[in-house]
Amino acid sequence: MKRVLTAAAAMTLTLSLGASALAYSGTITLNGTKLDTSKLPDAPAGAVIPLRTVAEADYGFADWYADENRSYFSLDGNSIYVDCATGAIEVNGEKLANTKATFVNGITFVPASVLGKLDGYTAQVKGSDVTVTTPNADALVSLARSIISKVDMAATMKLDAAGMAESYNIPSDCFTEAVGFFPMMVSADTVIIGKVADGKMDDAKAALEAQRALTQQNFEQYLPEPLERAKNGQVVTSGDYIMLIISGDNDTAIQMFKDGVK
């Protein structure tokens, strides 16, 4: 079924369960950073999270499906659907009982408990102030995402050490912590950053170089641009940390990596 996003979508969202002309009266702090709430209406009682604002600030996105009359929000691999007619909420395929969204001036607000349904997310409410913590607060994840944003990489699939071991045969015992971002389209863009376990630096270098070589092999006799990126990919180290970078601007990425793990 074709999903179409139209300008009229925003108008339908103004059909709300209560409206407010007041500006957002509290604060939203996401991973230690206060979000700009100046353009938000005040939150309705019991539904204090402006879902699109939080999703987009946390490297996610939002959309609206006209044919289904549902909003969609992606947060770190999690999916949230909101029925724009009833306010019903579905999180990762589970319909939430006794939990509704509220629409105010086209903004979708949900209870803080909805974020608590997402792995690694917490939302604490104190008066009119909300503090949200997400998996993107992790130092290595934040560094990798900063690199992706700065050098405009098409790497959106996030995996931890266990996930990389399962999907790419990168041994998890090489690291005490690690994160990798991989492409979900026809692209070679990849960034893996890890803190190397004692005595495992040579193994970690070999594993990441093998991943670079595999990426190159995947594009042999296929597409020249991602092939060249894979050929030029680099494995670099700084102290106990290591990175594989395949991007259009490796020099910038490498400098950010070295600055970020000092």
Coordinates of C-alpha atoms in Angstrom, one line a residue:
M1 CA 0.0 0.0 0.0
K2 CA 1.5 3.3 -1.0
R3 CA 2.0 5.7 1.8
V4 CA 1.7 9.4 0.9
L5 CA 2.8 12.3 3.0
T6 CA 0.8 15.5 2.1
A7 CA 0.7 19.0 3.3
A8 CA -2.9 18.4 4.4
A9 CA -1.6 16.0 7.0
A10 CA -0.6 18.7 9.3
M11 CA -4.1 20.1 9.2
T12 CA -5.7 16.9 10.2
L13 CA -3.5 16.6 13.2
T14 CA -5.0 19.8 14.6
L15 CA -8.1 17.8 15.3
S16 CA -7.1 17.2 18.9
L17 CA -8.1 16.0 22.3
G18 CA -7.8 19.5 23.7
A19 CA -6.0 22.5 22.4
S20 CA -3.7 25.1 24.0
A21 CA -2.4 28.5 22.8
L22 CA 0.1 28.6 25.7
A23 CA 3.8 28.0 25.1
Y24 CA 5.5 24.9 26.6
S25 CA 5.8 25.8 30.2
G26 CA 8.5 23.3 31.3
T27 CA 11.8 22.1 30.1
I28 CA 13.0 19.0 28.2
T29 CA 16.5 17.8 28.8
L30 CA 17.7 15.1 26.5
N31 CA 21.0 13.3 27.4
G32 CA 22.1 16.4 29.3
T33 CA 21.1 19.0 26.7
K34 CA 18.1 21.2 27.0
L35 CA 15.9 21.1 23.9
D36 CA 14.4 24.2 22.2
T37 CA 10.7 24.2 23.2
S38 CA 10.0 27.8 22.2
K39 CA 7.7 26.7 19.3
L40 CA 5.8 24.1 21.2
P41 CA 2.4 24.5 22.7
D42 CA 2.0 23.6 26.4
A43 CA 1.8 19.9 27.2
P44 CA -1.6 18.5 28.2
A45 CA -1.9 16.9 31.6
G46 CA -0.6 13.3 31.6
A47 CA 1.1 13.5 28.2
V48 CA 4.2 15.6 28.5
I49 CA 6.5 14.2 25.8
P50 CA 6.4 16.0 22.4
L51 CA 7.3 12.8 20.5
R52 CA 8.6 14.3 17.2
T53 CA 10.8 16.9 19.0
V54 CA 12.4 14.2 21.1
A55 CA 12.7 11.7 18.2
E56 CA 14.4 14.2 15.9
A57 CA 16.8 15.4 18.7
D58 CA 17.8 11.8 19.3
Y59 CA 18.8 11.1 15.7
G60 CA 15.3 9.6 14.9
F61 CA 12.6 10.9 12.6
A62 CA 8.9 11.2 12.3
D63 CA 6.4 10.8 9.4
W64 CA 2.7 10.7 8.8
Y65 CA 0.9 8.1 6.7
A66 CA -2.2 9.6 5.0
D67 CA -3.7 6.4 3.9
E68 CA -3.6 4.9 7.4
N69 CA -4.1 8.2 9.3
R70 CA -1.2 7.2 11.6
S71 CA 1.9 9.0 12.7
Y72 CA 5.2 7.1 12.8
F73 CA 8.2 7.8 15.0
S74 CA 11.6 6.1 14.8
L75 CA 13.9 6.2 17.9
D76 CA 17.1 4.3 17.8
G77 CA 15.6 1.4 15.9
N78 CA 12.3 1.4 17.8
S79 CA 9.1 2.1 16.1
I80 CA 6.1 4.0 17.5
Y81 CA 2.8 4.3 15.7
V82 CA 0.1 6.7 16.8
D83 CA -3.5 6.5 15.5
C84 CA -4.4 10.1 14.7
A85 CA -8.1 9.4 15.1
T86 CA -8.1 7.7 18.5
G87 CA -4.7 8.4 20.0
A88 CA -3.9 4.7 20.3
I89 CA -0.2 3.9 20.6
E90 CA 1.7 0.9 19.3
V91 CA 5.3 0.4 20.4
N92 CA 7.4 -2.1 18.4
G93 CA 4.3 -4.0 17.4
E94 CA 2.7 -3.9 20.9
K95 CA -0.5 -2.0 21.4
L96 CA -0.4 -0.1 24.7
A97 CA -3.5 -0.6 26.8
N98 CA -4.9 2.4 28.7
T99 CA -2.3 4.7 27.1
K100 CA -3.3 7.5 24.6
A101 CA -1.6 10.2 22.7
T102 CA -2.9 13.8 22.8
F103 CA -2.7 16.2 19.8
V104 CA -2.3 19.9 20.5
N105 CA -1.9 22.3 17.6
G106 CA -0.6 19.4 15.4
I107 CA 1.9 18.2 18.0
T108 CA 1.8 14.6 19.2
F109 CA 2.2 14.3 23.0
V110 CA 2.5 11.0 24.8
P111 CA 2.9 10.0 28.4
A112 CA 6.5 9.6 29.7
S113 CA 5.7 5.9 30.2
V114 CA 5.8 5.3 26.5
L115 CA 9.6 6.1 26.3
G116 CA 10.0 3.6 29.2
K117 CA 8.8 0.9 26.8
L118 CA 12.0 1.4 24.7
D119 CA 15.1 -0.5 25.6
G120 CA 17.7 1.9 27.1
Y121 CA 15.2 4.9 27.4
T122 CA 14.1 6.6 30.5
A123 CA 11.9 9.6 31.0
Q124 CA 11.7 11.3 34.4
V125 CA 9.1 14.0 35.1
K126 CA 9.5 16.5 37.9
G127 CA 6.8 19.1 37.9
S128 CA 6.8 20.5 34.4
D129 CA 10.3 19.5 33.7
V130 CA 11.2 16.3 31.8
T131 CA 14.6 14.5 31.7
V132 CA 15.1 11.9 29.0
T133 CA 18.0 9.5 28.8
T134 CA 18.6 7.4 25.7
P135 CA 21.2 4.9 24.4
N136 CA 22.7 7.8 22.4
A137 CA 24.0 9.2 25.7
D138 CA 26.8 6.5 25.6
A139 CA 30.1 8.2 24.8
L140 CA 31.1 6.0 21.9
V141 CA 27.6 6.1 20.4
S142 CA 27.6 9.9 20.6
L143 CA 31.0 10.1 19.0
A144 CA 30.1 7.8 16.2
R145 CA 26.9 9.7 15.5
S146 CA 28.7 13.0 15.6
I147 CA 31.1 11.7 12.9
I148 CA 28.2 10.4 10.8
S149 CA 26.5 13.8 10.9
K150 CA 29.7 15.8 10.3
V151 CA 30.9 13.8 7.2
D152 CA 27.4 13.0 6.0
M153 CA 27.5 9.3 6.0
A154 CA 24.8 6.8 4.9
A155 CA 25.3 4.6 8.0
T156 CA 22.2 4.3 10.0
M157 CA 22.0 0.7 11.3
K158 CA 23.5 0.6 14.8
L159 CA 24.9 -2.6 16.3
D160 CA 26.7 -3.2 19.6
A161 CA 29.6 -5.6 20.0
A162 CA 27.3 -8.6 20.2
G163 CA 25.4 -7.6 17.2
M164 CA 28.5 -7.0 15.1
A165 CA 29.7 -10.5 16.2
E166 CA 26.5 -12.0 15.0
S167 CA 26.0 -10.1 11.8
Y168 CA 29.6 -9.5 10.7
N169 CA 31.8 -12.0 12.6
I170 CA 33.7 -9.2 14.4
P171 CA 34.8 -10.9 17.6
S172 CA 33.2 -9.2 20.6
D173 CA 35.9 -10.3 22.9
C174 CA 38.2 -7.8 21.2
F175 CA 36.4 -5.0 23.0
T176 CA 35.3 -3.9 26.4
E177 CA 32.7 -1.7 24.6
A178 CA 32.0 -1.0 21.0
V179 CA 29.5 0.3 18.6
G180 CA 29.2 0.1 14.8
F181 CA 27.0 1.9 12.3
F182 CA 26.4 0.2 8.9
P183 CA 24.6 1.2 5.7
M184 CA 21.0 0.1 5.1
M185 CA 21.2 1.0 1.4
V186 CA 23.7 0.6 -1.5
S187 CA 26.6 2.3 0.3
A188 CA 29.9 1.3 1.8
D189 CA 29.8 3.9 4.6
T190 CA 30.7 2.3 7.9
V191 CA 32.1 3.5 11.2
I192 CA 33.1 1.2 14.1
I193 CA 34.5 2.5 17.3
G194 CA 35.6 0.3 20.2
K195 CA 37.6 0.3 23.4
V196 CA 40.0 -2.6 22.9
A197 CA 40.3 -5.3 25.6
D198 CA 43.8 -5.9 27.2
G199 CA 46.1 -7.8 24.8
K200 CA 43.5 -7.7 22.0
M201 CA 44.7 -4.8 19.8
D202 CA 46.3 -6.9 17.1
D203 CA 43.1 -9.0 16.9
A204 CA 40.9 -5.9 16.8
K205 CA 43.0 -4.4 14.0
A206 CA 42.8 -7.7 12.0
A207 CA 39.0 -7.9 12.5
L208 CA 38.3 -4.4 11.4
E209 CA 40.6 -4.6 8.4
A210 CA 38.9 -7.9 7.5
Q211 CA 35.6 -6.0 7.6
R212 CA 37.0 -3.2 5.4
A213 CA 38.2 -5.8 2.9
L214 CA 34.8 -7.6 2.9
T215 CA 33.1 -4.3 2.2
Q216 CA 35.4 -3.7 -0.7
Q217 CA 34.8 -7.3 -2.0
N218 CA 31.0 -6.7 -1.9
F219 CA 31.4 -3.9 -4.4
E220 CA 33.9 -5.4 -6.7
Q221 CA 32.6 -5.2 -10.3
Y222 CA 29.5 -3.5 -9.0
L223 CA 29.5 0.2 -8.2
P224 CA 32.6 2.4 -8.5
E225 CA 31.9 5.0 -5.9
P226 CA 31.3 2.8 -2.9
L227 CA 34.1 0.5 -4.1
E228 CA 36.6 3.4 -4.0
R229 CA 35.3 4.4 -0.5
A230 CA 35.8 0.8 0.7
K231 CA 39.3 0.7 -0.8
N232 CA 40.2 4.0 1.0
G233 CA 38.7 2.9 4.3
Q234 CA 41.1 3.1 7.3
V235 CA 41.6 1.4 10.6
V236 CA 43.1 3.8 13.1
T237 CA 44.0 3.7 16.8
S238 CA 44.3 6.1 19.6
G239 CA 45.4 4.7 22.9
D240 CA 43.1 1.8 23.8
Y241 CA 40.6 2.8 21.2
I242 CA 40.2 1.7 17.6
M243 CA 38.1 2.9 14.6
L244 CA 37.2 1.6 11.2
I245 CA 36.0 4.4 9.0
I246 CA 34.7 4.2 5.5
S247 CA 33.4 7.5 4.4
G248 CA 33.8 10.4 1.9
D249 CA 35.9 12.4 4.4
N250 CA 38.1 10.0 6.4
D251 CA 40.5 12.8 7.5
T252 CA 37.8 14.7 9.3
A253 CA 36.4 11.5 10.8
I254 CA 39.8 10.4 12.1
Q255 CA 40.5 13.8 13.7
M256 CA 37.1 13.7 15.4
F257 CA 37.8 10.2 16.6
K258 CA 41.2 11.1 18.1
D259 CA 39.8 14.2 19.7
G260 CA 36.8 12.3 21.1
V261 CA 38.8 9.5 22.8
K262 CA 41.4 11.7 24.5

